Tab-separated table of C-alpha atoms in Angstrom:
chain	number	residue	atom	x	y	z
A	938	UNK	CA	105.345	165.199	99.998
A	939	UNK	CA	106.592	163.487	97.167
A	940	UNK	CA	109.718	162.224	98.904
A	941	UNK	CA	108.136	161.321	102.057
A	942	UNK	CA	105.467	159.114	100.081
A	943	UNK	CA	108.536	157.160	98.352
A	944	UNK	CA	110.486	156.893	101.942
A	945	UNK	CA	106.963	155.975	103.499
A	946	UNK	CA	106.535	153.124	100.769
A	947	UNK	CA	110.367	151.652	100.909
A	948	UNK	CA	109.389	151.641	104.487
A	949	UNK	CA	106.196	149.383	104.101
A	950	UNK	CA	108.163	147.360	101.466
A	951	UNK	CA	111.221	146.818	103.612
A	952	UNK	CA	108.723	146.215	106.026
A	953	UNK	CA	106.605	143.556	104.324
A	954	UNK	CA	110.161	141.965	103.137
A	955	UNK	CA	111.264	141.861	106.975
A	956	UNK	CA	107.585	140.296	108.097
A	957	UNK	CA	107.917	137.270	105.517
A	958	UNK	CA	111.598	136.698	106.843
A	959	UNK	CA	110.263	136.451	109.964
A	960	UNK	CA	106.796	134.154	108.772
A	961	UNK	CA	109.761	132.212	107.366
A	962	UNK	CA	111.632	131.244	110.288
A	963	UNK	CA	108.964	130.828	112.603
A	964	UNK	CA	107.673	127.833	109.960
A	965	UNK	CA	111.539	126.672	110.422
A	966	UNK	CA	111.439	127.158	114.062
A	967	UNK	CA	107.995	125.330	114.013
A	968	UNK	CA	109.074	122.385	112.151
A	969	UNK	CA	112.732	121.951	114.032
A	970	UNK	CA	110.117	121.796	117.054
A	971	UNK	CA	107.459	119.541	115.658
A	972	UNK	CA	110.476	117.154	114.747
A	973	UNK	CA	111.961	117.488	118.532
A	974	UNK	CA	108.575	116.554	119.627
A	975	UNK	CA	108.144	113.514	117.409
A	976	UNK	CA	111.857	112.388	117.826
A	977	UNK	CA	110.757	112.653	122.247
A	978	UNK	CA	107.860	111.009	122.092
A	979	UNK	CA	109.158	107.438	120.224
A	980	UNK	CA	111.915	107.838	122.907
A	981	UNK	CA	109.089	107.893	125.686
A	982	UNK	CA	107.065	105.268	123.730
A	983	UNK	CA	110.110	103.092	123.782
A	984	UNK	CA	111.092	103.767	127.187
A	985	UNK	CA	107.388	103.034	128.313
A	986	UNK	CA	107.294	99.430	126.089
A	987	UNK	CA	110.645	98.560	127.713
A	988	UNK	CA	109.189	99.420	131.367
A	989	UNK	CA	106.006	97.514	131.275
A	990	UNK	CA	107.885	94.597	129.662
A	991	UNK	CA	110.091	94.461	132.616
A	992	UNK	CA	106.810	95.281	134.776
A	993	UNK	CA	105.496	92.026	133.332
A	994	UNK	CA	108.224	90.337	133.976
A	995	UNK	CA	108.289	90.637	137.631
A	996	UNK	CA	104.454	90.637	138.087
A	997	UNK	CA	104.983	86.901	136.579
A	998	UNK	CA	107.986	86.303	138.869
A	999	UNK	CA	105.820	87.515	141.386
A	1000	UNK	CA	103.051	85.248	141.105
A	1001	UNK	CA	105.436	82.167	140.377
A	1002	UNK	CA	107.077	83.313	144.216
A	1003	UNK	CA	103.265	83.449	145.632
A	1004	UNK	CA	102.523	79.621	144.017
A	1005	UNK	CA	105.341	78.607	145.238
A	1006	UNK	CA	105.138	80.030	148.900
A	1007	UNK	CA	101.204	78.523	148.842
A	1008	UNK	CA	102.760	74.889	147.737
A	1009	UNK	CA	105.698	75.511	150.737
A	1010	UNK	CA	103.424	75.832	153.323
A	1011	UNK	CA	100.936	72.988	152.039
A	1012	UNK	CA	103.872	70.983	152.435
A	1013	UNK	CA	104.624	72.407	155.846
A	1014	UNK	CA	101.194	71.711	156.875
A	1015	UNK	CA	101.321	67.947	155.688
A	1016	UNK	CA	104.774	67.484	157.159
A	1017	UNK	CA	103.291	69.083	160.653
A	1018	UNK	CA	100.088	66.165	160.299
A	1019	UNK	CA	102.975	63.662	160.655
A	1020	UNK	CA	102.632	63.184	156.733
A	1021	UNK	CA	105.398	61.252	155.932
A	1022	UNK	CA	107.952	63.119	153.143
A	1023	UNK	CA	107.824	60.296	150.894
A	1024	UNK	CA	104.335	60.258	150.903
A	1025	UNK	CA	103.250	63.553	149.803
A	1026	UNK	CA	102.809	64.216	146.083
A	1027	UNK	CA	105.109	65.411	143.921
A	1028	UNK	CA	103.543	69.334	143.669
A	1029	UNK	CA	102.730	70.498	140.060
A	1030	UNK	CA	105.010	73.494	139.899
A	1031	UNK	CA	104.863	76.577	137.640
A	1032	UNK	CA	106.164	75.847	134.101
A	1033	UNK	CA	109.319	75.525	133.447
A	1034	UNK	CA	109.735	74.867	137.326
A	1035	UNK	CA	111.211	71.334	138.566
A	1036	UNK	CA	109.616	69.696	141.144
A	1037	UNK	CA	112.542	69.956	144.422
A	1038	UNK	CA	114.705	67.070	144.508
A	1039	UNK	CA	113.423	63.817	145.617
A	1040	UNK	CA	109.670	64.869	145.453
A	1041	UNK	CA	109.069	62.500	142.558
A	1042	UNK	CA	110.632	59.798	144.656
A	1043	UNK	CA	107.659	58.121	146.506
């Protein structure tokens, strides 16, 4: 009885000594994934920041393409009146937008 009480407690000891390696690398395991996690998500997050900047980009391109398609045809529609060229105004484009060439000729 003697002997199988010894074997019984190297058992629970090797045991015990087996569970804490294993506690051990999961908390390695756990913090390799935590830092996989982080290091994926500030890729995302800059991924995301570059796609809405280029987002922006083109919503503003597209509303500069929209003012300028509403000034075209206002001009179309004066020149169809019998408006003379040289007599409509110069149109106010978007910043950073000349007016076409001639328009501030009148």
């Amino acid at each position: 009885i003697r002997k199988q009480i010894e074997e019984l407690t190297t058992k629970i000891k090797d045991d015990e000594k087996a569970v804490q390696s294993l506690l051990k690398k999961k908390e390695s395991f756990r913090e390799v994934l935590e830092s996989k996690k982080k290091e994926a998500k500030e890729k995302l997050e800059a991924a995301l920041k570059i796609h809405n900047e280029k987002n922006d980009k083109l919503g503003k391109l597209y509303s500069e393409r929209s003012d300028l398609k509403e000034m075209a045809k206002s001009l179309e529609a004066k020149i169809a009146a019998g408006i003379p060229v040289g007599q409509v105004p110069a149109a106010s484009g978007p910043v950073g937008i000349p007016p076409p060439p001639g328009a501030a000729m009148s």
